[in-house]
PDB file of C-alpha atoms in Angstrom:
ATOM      1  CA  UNK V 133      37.343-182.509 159.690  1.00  0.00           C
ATOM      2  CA  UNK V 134      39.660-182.422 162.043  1.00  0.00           C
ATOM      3  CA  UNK V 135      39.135-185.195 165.185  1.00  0.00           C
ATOM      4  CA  UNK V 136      38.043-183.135 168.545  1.00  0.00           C
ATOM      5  CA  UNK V 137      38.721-185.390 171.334  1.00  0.00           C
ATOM      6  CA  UNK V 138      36.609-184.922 174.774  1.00  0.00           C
ATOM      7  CA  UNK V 139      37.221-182.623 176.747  1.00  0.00           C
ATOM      8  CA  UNK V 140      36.158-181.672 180.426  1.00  0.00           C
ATOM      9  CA  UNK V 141      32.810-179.636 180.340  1.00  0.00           C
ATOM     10  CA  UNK V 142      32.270-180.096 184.147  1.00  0.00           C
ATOM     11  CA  UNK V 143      33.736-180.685 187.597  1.00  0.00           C
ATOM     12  CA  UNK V 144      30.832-182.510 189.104  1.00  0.00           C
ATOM     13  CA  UNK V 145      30.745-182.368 193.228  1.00  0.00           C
ATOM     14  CA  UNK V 146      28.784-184.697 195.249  1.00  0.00           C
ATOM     15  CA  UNK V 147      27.253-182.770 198.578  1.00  0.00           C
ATOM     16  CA  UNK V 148      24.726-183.270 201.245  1.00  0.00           C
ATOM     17  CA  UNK V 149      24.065-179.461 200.974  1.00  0.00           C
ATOM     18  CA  UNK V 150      24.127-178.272 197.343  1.00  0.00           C
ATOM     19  CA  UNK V 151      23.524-174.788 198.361  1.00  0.00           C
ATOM     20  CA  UNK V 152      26.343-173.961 200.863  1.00  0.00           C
ATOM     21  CA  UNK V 153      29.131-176.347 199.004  1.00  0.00           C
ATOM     22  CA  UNK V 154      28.304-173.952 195.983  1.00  0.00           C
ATOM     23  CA  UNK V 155      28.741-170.656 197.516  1.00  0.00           C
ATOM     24  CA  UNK V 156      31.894-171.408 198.504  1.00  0.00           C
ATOM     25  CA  UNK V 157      32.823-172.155 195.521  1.00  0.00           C
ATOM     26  CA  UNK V 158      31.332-169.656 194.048  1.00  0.00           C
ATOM     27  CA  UNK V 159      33.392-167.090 196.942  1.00  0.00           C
ATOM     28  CA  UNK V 160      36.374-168.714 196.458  1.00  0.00           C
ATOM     29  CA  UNK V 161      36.384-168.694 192.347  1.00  0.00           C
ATOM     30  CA  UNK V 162      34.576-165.143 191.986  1.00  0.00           C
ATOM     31  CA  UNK V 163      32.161-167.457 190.508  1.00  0.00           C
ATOM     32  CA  UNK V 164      28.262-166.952 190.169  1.00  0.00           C
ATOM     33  CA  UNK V 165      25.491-169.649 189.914  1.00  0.00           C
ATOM     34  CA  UNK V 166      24.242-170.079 186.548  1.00  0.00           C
ATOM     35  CA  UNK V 167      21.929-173.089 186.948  1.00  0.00           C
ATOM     36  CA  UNK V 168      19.998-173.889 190.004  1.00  0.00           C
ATOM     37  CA  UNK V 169      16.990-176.620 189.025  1.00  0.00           C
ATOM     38  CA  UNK V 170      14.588-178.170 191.111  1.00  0.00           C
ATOM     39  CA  UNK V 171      16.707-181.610 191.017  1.00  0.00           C
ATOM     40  CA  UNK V 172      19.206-180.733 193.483  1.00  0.00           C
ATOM     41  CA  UNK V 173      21.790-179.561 190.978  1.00  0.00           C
ATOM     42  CA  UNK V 174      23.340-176.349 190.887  1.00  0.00           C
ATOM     43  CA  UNK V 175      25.589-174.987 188.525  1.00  0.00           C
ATOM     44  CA  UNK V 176      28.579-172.951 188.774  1.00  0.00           C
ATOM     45  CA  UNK V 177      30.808-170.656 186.380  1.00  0.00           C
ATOM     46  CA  UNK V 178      33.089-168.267 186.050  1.00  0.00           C
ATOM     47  CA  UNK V 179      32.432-164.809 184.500  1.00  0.00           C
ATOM     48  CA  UNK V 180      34.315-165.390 181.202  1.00  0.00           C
ATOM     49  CA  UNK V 181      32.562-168.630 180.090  1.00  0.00           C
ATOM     50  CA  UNK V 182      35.426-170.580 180.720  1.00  0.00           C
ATOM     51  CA  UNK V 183      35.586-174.215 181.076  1.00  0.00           C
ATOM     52  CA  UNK V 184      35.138-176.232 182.616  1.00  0.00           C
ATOM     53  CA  UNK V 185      32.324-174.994 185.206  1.00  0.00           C
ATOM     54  CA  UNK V 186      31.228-177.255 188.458  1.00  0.00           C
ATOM     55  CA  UNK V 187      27.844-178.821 189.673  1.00  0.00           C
ATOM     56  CA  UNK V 188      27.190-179.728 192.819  1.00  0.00           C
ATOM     57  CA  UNK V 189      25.075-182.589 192.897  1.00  0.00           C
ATOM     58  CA  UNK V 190      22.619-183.344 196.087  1.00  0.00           C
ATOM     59  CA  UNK V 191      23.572-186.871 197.548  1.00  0.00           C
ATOM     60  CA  UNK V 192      22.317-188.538 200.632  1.00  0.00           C
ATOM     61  CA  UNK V 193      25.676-189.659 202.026  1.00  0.00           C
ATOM     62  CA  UNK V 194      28.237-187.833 203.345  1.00  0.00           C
ATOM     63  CA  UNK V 195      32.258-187.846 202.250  1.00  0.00           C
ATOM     64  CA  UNK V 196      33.381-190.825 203.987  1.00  0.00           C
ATOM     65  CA  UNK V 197      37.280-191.241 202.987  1.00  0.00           C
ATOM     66  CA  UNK V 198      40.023-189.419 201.500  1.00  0.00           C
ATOM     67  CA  UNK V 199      38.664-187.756 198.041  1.00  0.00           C
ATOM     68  CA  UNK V 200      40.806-189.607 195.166  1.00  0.00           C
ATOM     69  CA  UNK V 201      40.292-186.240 193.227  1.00  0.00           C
ATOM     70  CA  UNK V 202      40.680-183.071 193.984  1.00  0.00           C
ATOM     71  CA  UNK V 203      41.514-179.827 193.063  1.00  0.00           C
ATOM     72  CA  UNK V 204      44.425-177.516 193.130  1.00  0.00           C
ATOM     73  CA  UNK V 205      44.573-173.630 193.413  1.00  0.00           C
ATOM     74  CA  UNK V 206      46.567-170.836 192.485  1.00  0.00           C
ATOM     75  CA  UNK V 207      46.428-167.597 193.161  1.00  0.00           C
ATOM     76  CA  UNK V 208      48.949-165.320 191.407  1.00  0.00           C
ATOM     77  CA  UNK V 209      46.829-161.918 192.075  1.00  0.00           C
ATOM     78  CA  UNK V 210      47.768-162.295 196.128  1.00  0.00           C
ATOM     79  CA  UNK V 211      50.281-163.012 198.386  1.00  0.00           C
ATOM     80  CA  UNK V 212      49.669-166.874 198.943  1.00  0.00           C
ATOM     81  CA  UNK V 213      49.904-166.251 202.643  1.00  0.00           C
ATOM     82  CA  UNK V 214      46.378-163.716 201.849  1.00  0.00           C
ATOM     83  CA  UNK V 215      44.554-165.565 200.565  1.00  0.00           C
ATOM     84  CA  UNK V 216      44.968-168.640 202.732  1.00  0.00           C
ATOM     85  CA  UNK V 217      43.354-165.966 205.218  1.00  0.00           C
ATOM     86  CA  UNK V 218      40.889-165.446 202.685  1.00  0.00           C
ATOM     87  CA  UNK V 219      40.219-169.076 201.949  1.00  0.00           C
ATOM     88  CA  UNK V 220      39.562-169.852 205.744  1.00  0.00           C
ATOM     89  CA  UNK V 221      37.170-166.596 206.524  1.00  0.00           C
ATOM     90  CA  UNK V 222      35.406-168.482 203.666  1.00  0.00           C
ATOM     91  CA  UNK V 223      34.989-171.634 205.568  1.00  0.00           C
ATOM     92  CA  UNK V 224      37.508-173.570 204.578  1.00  0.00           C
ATOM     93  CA  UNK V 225      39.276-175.598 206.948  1.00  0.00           C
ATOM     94  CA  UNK V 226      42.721-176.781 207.329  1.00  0.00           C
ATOM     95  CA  UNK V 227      43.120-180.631 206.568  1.00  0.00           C
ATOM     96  CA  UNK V 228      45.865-183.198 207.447  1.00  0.00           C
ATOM     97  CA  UNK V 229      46.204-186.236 204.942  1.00  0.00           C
ATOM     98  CA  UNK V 230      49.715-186.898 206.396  1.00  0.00           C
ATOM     99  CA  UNK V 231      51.016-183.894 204.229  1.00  0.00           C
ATOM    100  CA  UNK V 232      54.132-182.839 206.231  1.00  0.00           C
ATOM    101  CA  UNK V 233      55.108-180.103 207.094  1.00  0.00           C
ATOM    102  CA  UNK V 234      57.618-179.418 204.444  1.00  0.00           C
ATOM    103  CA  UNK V 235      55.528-178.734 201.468  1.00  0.00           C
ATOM    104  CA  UNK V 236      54.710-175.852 199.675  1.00  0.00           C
ATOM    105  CA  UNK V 237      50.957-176.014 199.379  1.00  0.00           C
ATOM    106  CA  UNK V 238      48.225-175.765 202.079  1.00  0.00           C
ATOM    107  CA  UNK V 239      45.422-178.758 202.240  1.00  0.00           C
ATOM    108  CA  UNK V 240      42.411-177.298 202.934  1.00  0.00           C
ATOM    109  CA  UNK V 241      38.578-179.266 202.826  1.00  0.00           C
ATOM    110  CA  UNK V 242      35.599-177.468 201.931  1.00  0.00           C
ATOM    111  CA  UNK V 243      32.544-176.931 204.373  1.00  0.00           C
ATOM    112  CA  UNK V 244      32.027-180.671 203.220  1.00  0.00           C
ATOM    113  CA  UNK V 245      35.525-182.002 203.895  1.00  0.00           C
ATOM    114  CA  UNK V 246      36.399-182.152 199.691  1.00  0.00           C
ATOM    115  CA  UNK V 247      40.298-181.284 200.336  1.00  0.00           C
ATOM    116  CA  UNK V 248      41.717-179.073 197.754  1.00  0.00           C
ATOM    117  CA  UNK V 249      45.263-177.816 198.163  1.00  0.00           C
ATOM    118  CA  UNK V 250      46.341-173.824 197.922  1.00  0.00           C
ATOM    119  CA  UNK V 251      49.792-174.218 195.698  1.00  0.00           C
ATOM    120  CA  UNK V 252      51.989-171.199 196.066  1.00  0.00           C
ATOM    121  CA  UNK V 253      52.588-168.553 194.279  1.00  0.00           C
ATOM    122  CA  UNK V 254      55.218-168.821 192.950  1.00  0.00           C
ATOM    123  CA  UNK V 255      57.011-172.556 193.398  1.00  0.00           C
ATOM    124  CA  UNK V 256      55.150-175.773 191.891  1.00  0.00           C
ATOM    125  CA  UNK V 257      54.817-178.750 194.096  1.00  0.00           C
ATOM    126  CA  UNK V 258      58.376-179.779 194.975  1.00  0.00           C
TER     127      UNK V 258
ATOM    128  CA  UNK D  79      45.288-153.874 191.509  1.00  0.00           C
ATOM    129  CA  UNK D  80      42.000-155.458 191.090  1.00  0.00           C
ATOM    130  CA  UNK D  81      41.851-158.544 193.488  1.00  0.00           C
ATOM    131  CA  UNK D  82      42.011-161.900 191.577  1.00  0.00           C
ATOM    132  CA  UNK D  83      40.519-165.158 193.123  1.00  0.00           C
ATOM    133  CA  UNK D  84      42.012-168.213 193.400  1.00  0.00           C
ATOM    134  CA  UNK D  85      41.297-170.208 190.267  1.00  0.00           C
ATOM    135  CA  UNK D  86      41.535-173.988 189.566  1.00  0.00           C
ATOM    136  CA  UNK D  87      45.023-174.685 188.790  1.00  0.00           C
ATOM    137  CA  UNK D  88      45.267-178.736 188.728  1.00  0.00           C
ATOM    138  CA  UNK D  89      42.750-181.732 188.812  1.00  0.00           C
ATOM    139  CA  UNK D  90      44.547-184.104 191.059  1.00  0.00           C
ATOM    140  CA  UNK D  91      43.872-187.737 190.357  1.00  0.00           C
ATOM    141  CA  UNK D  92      45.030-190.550 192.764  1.00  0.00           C
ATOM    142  CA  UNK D  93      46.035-193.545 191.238  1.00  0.00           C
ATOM    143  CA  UNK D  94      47.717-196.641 192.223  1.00  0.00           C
ATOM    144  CA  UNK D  95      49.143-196.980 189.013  1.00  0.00           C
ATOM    145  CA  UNK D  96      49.795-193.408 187.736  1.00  0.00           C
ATOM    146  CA  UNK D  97      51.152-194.507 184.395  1.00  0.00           C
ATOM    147  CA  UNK D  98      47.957-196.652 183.306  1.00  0.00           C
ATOM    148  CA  UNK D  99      45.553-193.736 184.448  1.00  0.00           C
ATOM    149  CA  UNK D 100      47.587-190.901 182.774  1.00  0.00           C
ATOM    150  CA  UNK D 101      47.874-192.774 179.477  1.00  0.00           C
ATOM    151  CA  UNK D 102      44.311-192.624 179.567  1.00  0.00           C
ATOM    152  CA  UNK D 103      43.452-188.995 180.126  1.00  0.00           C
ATOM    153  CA  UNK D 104      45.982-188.398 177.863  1.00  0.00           C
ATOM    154  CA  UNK D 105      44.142-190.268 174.994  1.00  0.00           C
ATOM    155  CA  UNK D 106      40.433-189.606 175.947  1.00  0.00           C
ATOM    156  CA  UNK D 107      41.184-185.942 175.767  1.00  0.00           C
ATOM    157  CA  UNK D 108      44.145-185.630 173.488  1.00  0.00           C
ATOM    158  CA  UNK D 109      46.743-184.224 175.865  1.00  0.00           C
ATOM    159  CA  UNK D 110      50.430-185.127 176.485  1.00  0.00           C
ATOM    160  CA  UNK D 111      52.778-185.691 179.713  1.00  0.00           C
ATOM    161  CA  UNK D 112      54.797-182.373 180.954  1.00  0.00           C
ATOM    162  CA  UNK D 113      56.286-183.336 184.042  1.00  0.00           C
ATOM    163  CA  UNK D 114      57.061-186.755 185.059  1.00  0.00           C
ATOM    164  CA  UNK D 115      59.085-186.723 188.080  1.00  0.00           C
ATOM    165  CA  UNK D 116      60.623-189.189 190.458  1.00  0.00           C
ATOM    166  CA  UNK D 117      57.631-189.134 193.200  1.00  0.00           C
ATOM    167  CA  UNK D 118      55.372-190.781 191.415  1.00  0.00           C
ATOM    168  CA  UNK D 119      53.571-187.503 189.811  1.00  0.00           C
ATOM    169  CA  UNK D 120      52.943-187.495 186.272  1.00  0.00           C
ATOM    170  CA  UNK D 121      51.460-184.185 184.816  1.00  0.00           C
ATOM    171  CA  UNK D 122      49.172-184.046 181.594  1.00  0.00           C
ATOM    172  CA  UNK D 123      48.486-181.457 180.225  1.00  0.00           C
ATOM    173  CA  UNK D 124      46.490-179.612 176.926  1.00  0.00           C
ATOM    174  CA  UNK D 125      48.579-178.868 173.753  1.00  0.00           C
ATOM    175  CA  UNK D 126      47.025-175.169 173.973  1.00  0.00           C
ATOM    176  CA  UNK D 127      48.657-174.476 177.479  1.00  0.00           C
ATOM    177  CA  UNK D 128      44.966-174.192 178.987  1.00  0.00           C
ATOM    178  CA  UNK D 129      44.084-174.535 183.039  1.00  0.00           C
ATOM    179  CA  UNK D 130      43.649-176.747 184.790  1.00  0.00           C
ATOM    180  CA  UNK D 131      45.652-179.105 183.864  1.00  0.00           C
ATOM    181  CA  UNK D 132      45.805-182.964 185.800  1.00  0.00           C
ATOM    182  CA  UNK D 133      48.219-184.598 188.214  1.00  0.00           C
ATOM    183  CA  UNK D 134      47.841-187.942 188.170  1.00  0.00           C
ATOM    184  CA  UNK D 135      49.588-188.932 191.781  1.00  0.00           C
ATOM    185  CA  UNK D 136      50.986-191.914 193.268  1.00  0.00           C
ATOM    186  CA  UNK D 137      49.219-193.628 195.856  1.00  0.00           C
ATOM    187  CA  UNK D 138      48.988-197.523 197.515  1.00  0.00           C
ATOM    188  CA  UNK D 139      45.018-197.612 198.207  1.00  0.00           C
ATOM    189  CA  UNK D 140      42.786-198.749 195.704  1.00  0.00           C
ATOM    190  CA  UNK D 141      39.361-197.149 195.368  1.00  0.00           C
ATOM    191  CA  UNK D 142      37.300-198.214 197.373  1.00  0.00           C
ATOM    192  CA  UNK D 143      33.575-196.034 197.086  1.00  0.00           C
ATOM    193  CA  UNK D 144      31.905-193.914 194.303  1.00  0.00           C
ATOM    194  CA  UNK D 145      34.581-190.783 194.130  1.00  0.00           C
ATOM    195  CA  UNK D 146      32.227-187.060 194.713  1.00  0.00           C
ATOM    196  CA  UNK D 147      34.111-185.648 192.636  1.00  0.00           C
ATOM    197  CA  UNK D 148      34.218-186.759 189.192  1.00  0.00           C
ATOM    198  CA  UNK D 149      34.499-184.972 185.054  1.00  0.00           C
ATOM    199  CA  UNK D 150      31.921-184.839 183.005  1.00  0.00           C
ATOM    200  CA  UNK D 151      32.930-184.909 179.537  1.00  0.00           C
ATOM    201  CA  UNK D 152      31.704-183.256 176.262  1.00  0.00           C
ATOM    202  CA  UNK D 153      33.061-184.149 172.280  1.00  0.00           C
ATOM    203  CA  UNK D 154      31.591-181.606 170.094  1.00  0.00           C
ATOM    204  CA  UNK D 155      33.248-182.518 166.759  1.00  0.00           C
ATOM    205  CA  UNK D 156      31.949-186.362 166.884  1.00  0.00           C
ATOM    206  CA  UNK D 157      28.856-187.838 167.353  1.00  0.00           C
ATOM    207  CA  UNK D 158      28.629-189.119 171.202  1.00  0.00           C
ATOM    208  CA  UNK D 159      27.670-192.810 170.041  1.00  0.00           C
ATOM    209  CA  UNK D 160      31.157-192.815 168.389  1.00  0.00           C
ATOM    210  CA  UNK D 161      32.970-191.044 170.713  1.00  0.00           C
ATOM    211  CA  UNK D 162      31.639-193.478 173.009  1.00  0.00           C
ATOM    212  CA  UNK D 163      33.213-196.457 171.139  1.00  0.00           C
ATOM    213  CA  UNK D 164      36.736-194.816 171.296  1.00  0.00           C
ATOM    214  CA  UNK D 165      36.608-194.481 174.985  1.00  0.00           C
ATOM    215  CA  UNK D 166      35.330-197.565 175.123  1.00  0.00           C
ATOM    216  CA  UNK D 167      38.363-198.431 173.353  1.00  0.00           C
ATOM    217  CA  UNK D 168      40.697-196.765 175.003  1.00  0.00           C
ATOM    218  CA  UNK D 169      40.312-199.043 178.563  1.00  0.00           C
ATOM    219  CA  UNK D 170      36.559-197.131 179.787  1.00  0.00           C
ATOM    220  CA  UNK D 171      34.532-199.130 181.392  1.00  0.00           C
ATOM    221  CA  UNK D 172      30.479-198.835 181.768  1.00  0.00           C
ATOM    222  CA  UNK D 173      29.584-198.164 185.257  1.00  0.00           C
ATOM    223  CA  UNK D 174      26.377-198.572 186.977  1.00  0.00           C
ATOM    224  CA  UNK D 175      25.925-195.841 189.620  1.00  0.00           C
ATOM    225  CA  UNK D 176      22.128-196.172 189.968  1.00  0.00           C
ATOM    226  CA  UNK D 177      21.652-193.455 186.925  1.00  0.00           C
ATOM    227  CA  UNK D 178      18.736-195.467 185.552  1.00  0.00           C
ATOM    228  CA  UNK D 179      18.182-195.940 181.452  1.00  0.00           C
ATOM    229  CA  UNK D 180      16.663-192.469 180.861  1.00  0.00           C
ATOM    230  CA  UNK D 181      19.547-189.926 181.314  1.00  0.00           C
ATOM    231  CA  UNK D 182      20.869-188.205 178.404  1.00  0.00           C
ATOM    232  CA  UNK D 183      24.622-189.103 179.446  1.00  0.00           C
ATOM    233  CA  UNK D 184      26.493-191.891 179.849  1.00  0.00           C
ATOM    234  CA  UNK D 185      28.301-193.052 183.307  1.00  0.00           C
ATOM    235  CA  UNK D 186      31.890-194.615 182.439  1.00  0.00           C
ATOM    236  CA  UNK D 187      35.108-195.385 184.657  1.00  0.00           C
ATOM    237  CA  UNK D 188      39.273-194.728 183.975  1.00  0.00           C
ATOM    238  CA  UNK D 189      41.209-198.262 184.286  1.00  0.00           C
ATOM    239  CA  UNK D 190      40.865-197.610 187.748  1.00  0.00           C
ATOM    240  CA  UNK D 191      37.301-197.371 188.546  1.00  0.00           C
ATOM    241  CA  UNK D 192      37.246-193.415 188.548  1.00  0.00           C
ATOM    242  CA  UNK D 193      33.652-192.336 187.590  1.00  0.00           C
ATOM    243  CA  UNK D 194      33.429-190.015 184.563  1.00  0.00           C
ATOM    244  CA  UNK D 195      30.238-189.176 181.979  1.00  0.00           C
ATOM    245  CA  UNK D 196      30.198-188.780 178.583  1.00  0.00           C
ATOM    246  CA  UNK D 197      27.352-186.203 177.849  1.00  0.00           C
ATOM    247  CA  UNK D 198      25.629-185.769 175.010  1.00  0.00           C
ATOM    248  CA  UNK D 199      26.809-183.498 172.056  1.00  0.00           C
ATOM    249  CA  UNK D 200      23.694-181.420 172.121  1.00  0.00           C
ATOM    250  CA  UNK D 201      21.361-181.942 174.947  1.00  0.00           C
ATOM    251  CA  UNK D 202      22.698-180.679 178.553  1.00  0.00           C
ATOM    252  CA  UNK D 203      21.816-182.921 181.942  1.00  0.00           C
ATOM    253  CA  UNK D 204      18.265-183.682 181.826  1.00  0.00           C
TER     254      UNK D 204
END
């Protein structure tokens, strides 16, 4: 048998409120909850049954510091400058970790402050 | 033209030593480097050309709290106990987050501290 090494199943979130940090999610992705227990975890997916999906977890604390992970997005369906306007309406917020202003992808945070960046369209980070 | 979401392009990792941490991701789930430029970005990515891929990225601060975002991992061609031992092998590290002895999964951290389960091959989050 061939060996099958791991591979990621899930994108796991920590957040104060599960609820709202998984709607947008869901908004931005086209996403729809698939798993909402009694436990404070709710689970996320994407129409196809792709992987990996994302829970948000209920925690007590809030974010703190600088995320050391986070997540990059692309958009190829929509002019980058679109769906920036999209991504903010949303509830994202524009975030400064010292970025510059010469780069080529947007740093946004989440309604909980988790920064995730909006590459463009059409150039990788340079 | 049907509108398309963003979707998740790139897990970005910090690390203060992006070699060490990409070595590892590329072993626990059997992917290779892409891109490894001169700004202290190294990108791994799946032999299938799936999303998202990971950046592992450059920085000078050390972790410092429990990350909120973390991966929870899944090997479906091994039994966990064993695929345990090879990330154990591989430079994971056990890591007590407060999970307590009776969850199904298994709490481990990269060579730099990042938190990251192992779940079990057939039994979801209990």
């Amino acid at each position: 048998m061939t060996r099958m090494p791991s591979r990621i199943a899930v994108i796991a979130i920590d957040a104060v409120n599960p609820r709202l940090v998984a709607e947008f999610w869901c908004n931005v992705l086209g996403w729809h909850v698939v798993d909402d227990d009694d436990e404070g975890v709710i689970s996320i997916a994407p129409p196809d049954g792709a992987w990996p999906t994302i829970d948000v977890l209920g925690v007590a604390g809030r974010k703190a510091v600088k995320n050391r992970l986070h997540l990059d997005l692309r958009a190829d369906g929509v002019a980058t400058p679109d769906e920036l306007e999209r991504l903010l309406s949303l509830g994202a917020r524009r975030v400064d970790i010292g970025q510059g202003p010469d780069v080529s992808w947007v740093v946004l945070g989440d309604p909980e402050g988790n920064e995730f960046c909006l590459l463009s369209r059409s150039v990788q980070k340079v």
